[in-house]
Amino acid sequence: MTTIAILGNGRVGGSLATALTRAGHEVTVADRSPGAAADAARTARVVINATPGDTSLDRLVALREELRDKILVDVSNATVDGPDGLPADLLYPGSSLAEQLQESLPETRVVKTLNTMLFTVMTAPATLAQAPTAFLSGENQQAKRTVRELLTDLGWHTEWITDLGGIRTARATEAAILFVPHVIRSSGFTPFALSIAR
């Protein structure tokens, strides 16, 4: 059992909380009340960032002390939305939210994952007709092993998880968000994920 704090109580955070609790972990979801994020992060071993990517950096840097020596799982994408509310551009071109977080929080072990799919697939990967891929990016191998175990608890088969390497590789998976609006416009909000076919 792992103590997990989820920052962000929208659709992404809510579905992750339900699935991880069902898997036997002790999960706290921080609401928007003052101090809730700090309290949740302080007592957790793993913190999941499910806050909107365009405001994540400021929110998490404010929790520097609470995130010290913790594993921070970043599932958000930092984008600039278009008029229809869908991602139109990257907030950190030539970089990524995960890289910005790791640079700003050097004593926190940041791992990027689950950001290349519709949120419903994060906790139900086997519902797709073809096997999806969950990518891992991060500098700390032990942190990535822990995140890999959590992914397994969410239903991800070992062969569906691909470790891309260091945190710099997160800029590739975050850039993949630019596929999303086009996929949604062509086929609606049908569950989908990027997959590496071999």
mmCIF file of C-alpha atoms in Angstrom:
data_model
loop_
_atom_site.group_PDB
_atom_site.id
_atom_site.type_symbol
_atom_site.label_atom_id
_atom_site.label_comp_id
_atom_site.label_asym_id
_atom_site.label_seq_id
_atom_site.Cartn_x
_atom_site.Cartn_y
_atom_site.Cartn_z
ATOM 1 C CA MET A 1 0.000 0.000 0.000
ATOM 2 C CA THR A 2 1.252 3.459 -0.909
ATOM 3 C CA THR A 3 0.064 6.744 0.565
ATOM 4 C CA ILE A 4 -0.917 8.925 -2.372
ATOM 5 C CA ALA A 5 -2.026 12.551 -2.571
ATOM 6 C CA ILE A 6 -3.832 13.677 -5.699
ATOM 7 C CA LEU A 7 -3.757 17.378 -6.458
ATOM 8 C CA GLY A 8 -6.725 18.206 -8.643
ATOM 9 C CA ASN A 9 -10.239 16.890 -8.081
ATOM 10 C CA GLY A 10 -11.611 17.093 -11.613
ATOM 11 C CA ARG A 11 -12.289 14.180 -13.953
ATOM 12 C CA VAL A 12 -8.650 13.082 -14.097
ATOM 13 C CA GLY A 13 -7.967 13.314 -10.369
ATOM 14 C CA GLY A 14 -11.307 11.777 -9.471
ATOM 15 C CA SER A 15 -10.926 8.744 -11.705
ATOM 16 C CA LEU A 16 -7.353 8.130 -10.535
ATOM 17 C CA ALA A 17 -8.437 8.419 -6.900
ATOM 18 C CA THR A 18 -11.233 5.900 -7.345
ATOM 19 C CA ALA A 19 -9.040 3.378 -9.159
ATOM 20 C CA LEU A 20 -6.053 3.660 -6.815
ATOM 21 C CA THR A 21 -8.268 3.385 -3.741
ATOM 22 C CA ARG A 22 -9.874 0.274 -5.249
ATOM 23 C CA ALA A 23 -6.354 -1.131 -5.736
ATOM 24 C CA GLY A 24 -5.730 -0.828 -1.996
ATOM 25 C CA HIS A 25 -3.783 2.408 -1.712
ATOM 26 C CA GLU A 26 -4.431 5.146 0.837
ATOM 27 C CA VAL A 27 -5.503 8.084 -1.308
ATOM 28 C CA THR A 28 -6.201 11.689 -0.372
ATOM 29 C CA VAL A 29 -7.625 14.144 -2.895
ATOM 30 C CA ALA A 30 -6.858 17.782 -2.192
ATOM 31 C CA ASP A 31 -9.803 20.080 -2.769
ATOM 32 C CA ARG A 32 -9.480 23.812 -3.389
ATOM 33 C CA SER A 33 -9.670 24.859 0.258
ATOM 34 C CA PRO A 34 -6.680 26.815 1.612
ATOM 35 C CA GLY A 35 -3.908 24.532 2.772
ATOM 36 C CA ALA A 36 -5.537 21.337 1.455
ATOM 37 C CA ALA A 37 -2.813 20.654 -1.123
ATOM 38 C CA ALA A 38 -0.047 21.239 1.408
ATOM 39 C CA ASP A 39 -1.685 18.991 3.993
ATOM 40 C CA ALA A 40 -2.235 16.212 1.455
ATOM 41 C CA ALA A 41 1.289 16.410 0.018
ATOM 42 C CA ARG A 42 2.936 16.527 3.449
ATOM 43 C CA THR A 43 1.606 13.118 4.497
ATOM 44 C CA ALA A 44 1.956 11.256 1.172
ATOM 45 C CA ARG A 45 4.795 9.229 -0.298
ATOM 46 C CA VAL A 46 3.589 9.828 -3.868
ATOM 47 C CA VAL A 47 1.915 13.015 -5.108
ATOM 48 C CA ILE A 48 0.014 13.026 -8.400
ATOM 49 C CA ASN A 49 -0.322 16.320 -10.255
ATOM 50 C CA ALA A 50 -3.744 16.343 -11.927
ATOM 51 C CA THR A 51 -4.131 20.132 -11.839
ATOM 52 C CA PRO A 52 -4.556 22.135 -15.074
ATOM 53 C CA GLY A 53 -1.159 22.180 -16.773
ATOM 54 C CA ASP A 54 -1.162 25.916 -17.429
ATOM 55 C CA THR A 55 -1.185 26.653 -13.673
ATOM 56 C CA SER A 56 0.628 23.561 -12.356
ATOM 57 C CA LEU A 57 4.095 25.056 -12.081
ATOM 58 C CA ASP A 58 3.097 27.916 -9.773
ATOM 59 C CA ARG A 59 0.887 25.641 -7.653
ATOM 60 C CA LEU A 60 3.583 23.036 -7.146
ATOM 61 C CA VAL A 61 6.507 25.384 -6.610
ATOM 62 C CA ALA A 62 4.460 26.823 -3.736
ATOM 63 C CA LEU A 63 4.598 23.307 -2.206
ATOM 64 C CA ARG A 64 8.387 23.005 -2.437
ATOM 65 C CA GLU A 65 8.868 21.984 1.199
ATOM 66 C CA GLU A 66 5.972 19.530 1.231
ATOM 67 C CA LEU A 67 7.255 17.899 -1.995
ATOM 68 C CA ARG A 68 10.843 17.516 -0.793
ATOM 69 C CA ASP A 69 11.991 13.861 -1.226
ATOM 70 C CA LYS A 70 8.592 12.870 -2.634
ATOM 71 C CA ILE A 71 7.754 11.235 -5.951
ATOM 72 C CA LEU A 72 5.747 13.661 -8.070
ATOM 73 C CA VAL A 73 3.780 11.937 -10.825
ATOM 74 C CA ASP A 74 2.889 14.522 -13.448
ATOM 75 C CA VAL A 75 -0.036 13.530 -15.697
ATOM 76 C CA SER A 76 -0.847 17.058 -16.911
ATOM 77 C CA ASN A 77 -0.088 18.810 -20.194
ATOM 78 C CA ALA A 78 0.737 22.517 -20.240
ATOM 79 C CA THR A 79 -1.082 23.984 -23.212
ATOM 80 C CA VAL A 80 -2.572 27.165 -24.545
ATOM 81 C CA ASP A 81 -6.175 26.483 -25.478
ATOM 82 C CA GLY A 82 -7.824 27.605 -28.676
ATOM 83 C CA PRO A 83 -11.237 29.301 -28.956
ATOM 84 C CA ASP A 84 -12.993 25.914 -28.700
ATOM 85 C CA GLY A 85 -11.260 25.107 -25.398
ATOM 86 C CA LEU A 86 -9.086 22.391 -26.914
ATOM 87 C CA PRO A 87 -5.255 22.498 -26.858
ATOM 88 C CA ALA A 88 -3.879 24.715 -29.611
ATOM 89 C CA ASP A 89 -0.232 25.156 -28.628
ATOM 90 C CA LEU A 90 2.350 24.240 -26.013
ATOM 91 C CA LEU A 91 2.925 26.519 -23.034
ATOM 92 C CA TYR A 92 6.612 25.519 -22.850
ATOM 93 C CA PRO A 93 7.788 25.009 -26.457
ATOM 94 C CA GLY A 94 11.257 23.494 -26.523
ATOM 95 C CA SER A 95 10.688 22.198 -23.002
ATOM 96 C CA SER A 96 7.863 20.583 -21.026
ATOM 97 C CA LEU A 97 5.917 20.992 -17.820
ATOM 98 C CA ALA A 98 7.747 17.998 -16.365
ATOM 99 C CA GLU A 99 11.141 19.559 -17.092
ATOM 100 C CA GLN A 100 10.035 22.872 -15.602
ATOM 101 C CA LEU A 101 8.848 21.063 -12.475
ATOM 102 C CA GLN A 102 12.062 19.053 -12.094
ATOM 103 C CA GLU A 103 14.201 22.152 -12.540
ATOM 104 C CA SER A 104 12.153 24.150 -10.031
ATOM 105 C CA LEU A 105 11.889 21.267 -7.545
ATOM 106 C CA PRO A 106 15.356 19.654 -7.596
ATOM 107 C CA GLU A 107 14.739 17.685 -4.389
ATOM 108 C CA THR A 108 11.555 16.112 -5.774
ATOM 109 C CA ARG A 109 11.626 13.061 -8.060
ATOM 110 C CA VAL A 110 9.396 13.955 -11.015
ATOM 111 C CA VAL A 111 7.999 11.211 -13.249
ATOM 112 C CA LYS A 112 5.883 12.005 -16.308
ATOM 113 C CA THR A 113 3.275 9.477 -17.412
ATOM 114 C CA LEU A 114 -0.338 8.928 -18.572
ATOM 115 C CA ASN A 115 -0.455 12.202 -20.528
ATOM 116 C CA THR A 116 -0.905 10.743 -24.030
ATOM 117 C CA MET A 117 -4.484 9.475 -23.759
ATOM 118 C CA LEU A 118 -8.046 10.462 -23.016
ATOM 119 C CA PHE A 119 -8.411 10.450 -19.232
ATOM 120 C CA THR A 120 -10.750 7.436 -19.207
ATOM 121 C CA VAL A 121 -7.947 5.230 -20.541
ATOM 122 C CA MET A 122 -5.642 6.060 -17.611
ATOM 123 C CA THR A 123 -7.597 3.745 -15.326
ATOM 124 C CA ALA A 124 -9.056 1.331 -17.910
ATOM 125 C CA PRO A 125 -6.405 0.653 -20.562
ATOM 126 C CA ALA A 126 -7.754 -2.801 -21.407
ATOM 127 C CA THR A 127 -11.009 -1.317 -22.703
ATOM 128 C CA LEU A 128 -9.332 -0.212 -25.940
ATOM 129 C CA ALA A 129 -9.413 -2.501 -28.963
ATOM 130 C CA GLN A 130 -5.622 -2.280 -29.281
ATOM 131 C CA ALA A 131 -3.020 -2.208 -26.535
ATOM 132 C CA PRO A 132 -2.152 1.397 -25.551
ATOM 133 C CA THR A 133 1.268 2.587 -24.409
ATOM 134 C CA ALA A 134 2.018 4.384 -21.143
ATOM 135 C CA PHE A 135 5.309 6.281 -21.317
ATOM 136 C CA LEU A 136 7.625 7.047 -18.391
ATOM 137 C CA SER A 137 10.044 9.992 -18.274
ATOM 138 C CA GLY A 138 12.173 10.807 -15.243
ATOM 139 C CA GLU A 139 15.668 10.957 -13.812
ATOM 140 C CA ASN A 140 15.240 8.627 -10.829
ATOM 141 C CA GLN A 141 15.048 4.903 -11.534
ATOM 142 C CA GLN A 142 13.537 3.971 -8.165
ATOM 143 C CA ALA A 143 10.814 6.571 -8.614
ATOM 144 C CA LYS A 144 10.031 5.167 -12.053
ATOM 145 C CA ARG A 145 9.845 1.641 -10.597
ATOM 146 C CA THR A 146 7.324 2.860 -8.039
ATOM 147 C CA VAL A 147 5.250 4.566 -10.743
ATOM 148 C CA ARG A 148 5.434 1.437 -12.897
ATOM 149 C CA GLU A 149 3.945 -0.546 -9.991
ATOM 150 C CA LEU A 150 1.124 1.987 -9.657
ATOM 151 C CA LEU A 151 0.423 1.707 -13.386
ATOM 152 C CA THR A 152 0.203 -2.063 -12.999
ATOM 153 C CA ASP A 153 -2.367 -1.532 -10.246
ATOM 154 C CA LEU A 154 -4.359 0.611 -12.707
ATOM 155 C CA GLY A 155 -4.492 -2.272 -15.186
ATOM 156 C CA TRP A 156 -1.460 -1.522 -17.338
ATOM 157 C CA HIS A 157 0.336 -4.663 -18.496
ATOM 158 C CA THR A 158 4.114 -4.553 -18.151
ATOM 159 C CA GLU A 159 4.611 -4.777 -21.910
ATOM 160 C CA TRP A 160 2.382 -1.715 -22.393
ATOM 161 C CA ILE A 161 4.741 0.507 -20.344
ATOM 162 C CA THR A 162 7.711 2.117 -22.115
ATOM 163 C CA ASP A 163 10.478 3.939 -20.228
ATOM 164 C CA LEU A 164 11.692 6.690 -22.556
ATOM 165 C CA GLY A 165 14.566 7.795 -20.323
ATOM 166 C CA GLY A 166 15.277 11.072 -18.534
ATOM 167 C CA ILE A 167 12.892 13.930 -17.849
ATOM 168 C CA ARG A 168 13.863 15.672 -21.103
ATOM 169 C CA THR A 169 11.960 12.947 -22.995
ATOM 170 C CA ALA A 170 8.727 14.317 -21.517
ATOM 171 C CA ARG A 171 8.775 17.099 -24.098
ATOM 172 C CA ALA A 172 8.000 14.456 -26.746
ATOM 173 C CA THR A 173 4.984 13.019 -24.954
ATOM 174 C CA GLU A 174 3.712 16.465 -23.977
ATOM 175 C CA ALA A 175 3.962 17.599 -27.607
ATOM 176 C CA ALA A 176 1.719 14.664 -28.530
ATOM 177 C CA ILE A 177 -1.171 16.587 -26.913
ATOM 178 C CA LEU A 178 -1.338 18.553 -30.152
ATOM 179 C CA PHE A 179 -2.828 15.433 -31.777
ATOM 180 C CA VAL A 180 -5.750 15.499 -29.377
ATOM 181 C CA PRO A 181 -7.968 18.290 -30.724
ATOM 182 C CA HIS A 182 -7.752 16.861 -34.226
ATOM 183 C CA VAL A 183 -8.581 13.338 -33.026
ATOM 184 C CA ILE A 184 -11.525 14.663 -31.011
ATOM 185 C CA ARG A 185 -12.847 16.721 -33.911
ATOM 186 C CA SER A 186 -12.650 13.725 -36.227
ATOM 187 C CA SER A 187 -14.089 11.057 -33.917
ATOM 188 C CA GLY A 188 -15.486 12.764 -30.812
ATOM 189 C CA PHE A 189 -14.592 12.008 -27.206
ATOM 190 C CA THR A 190 -14.139 8.301 -27.884
ATOM 191 C CA PRO A 191 -11.457 6.790 -25.603
ATOM 192 C CA PHE A 192 -8.054 6.699 -27.304
ATOM 193 C CA ALA A 193 -4.347 6.585 -26.491
ATOM 194 C CA LEU A 194 -1.046 6.710 -28.324
ATOM 195 C CA SER A 195 0.414 3.291 -28.906
ATOM 196 C CA ILE A 196 3.775 2.022 -30.129
ATOM 197 C CA ALA A 197 3.101 -0.814 -32.553
ATOM 198 C CA ARG A 198 5.814 -3.434 -32.749
#
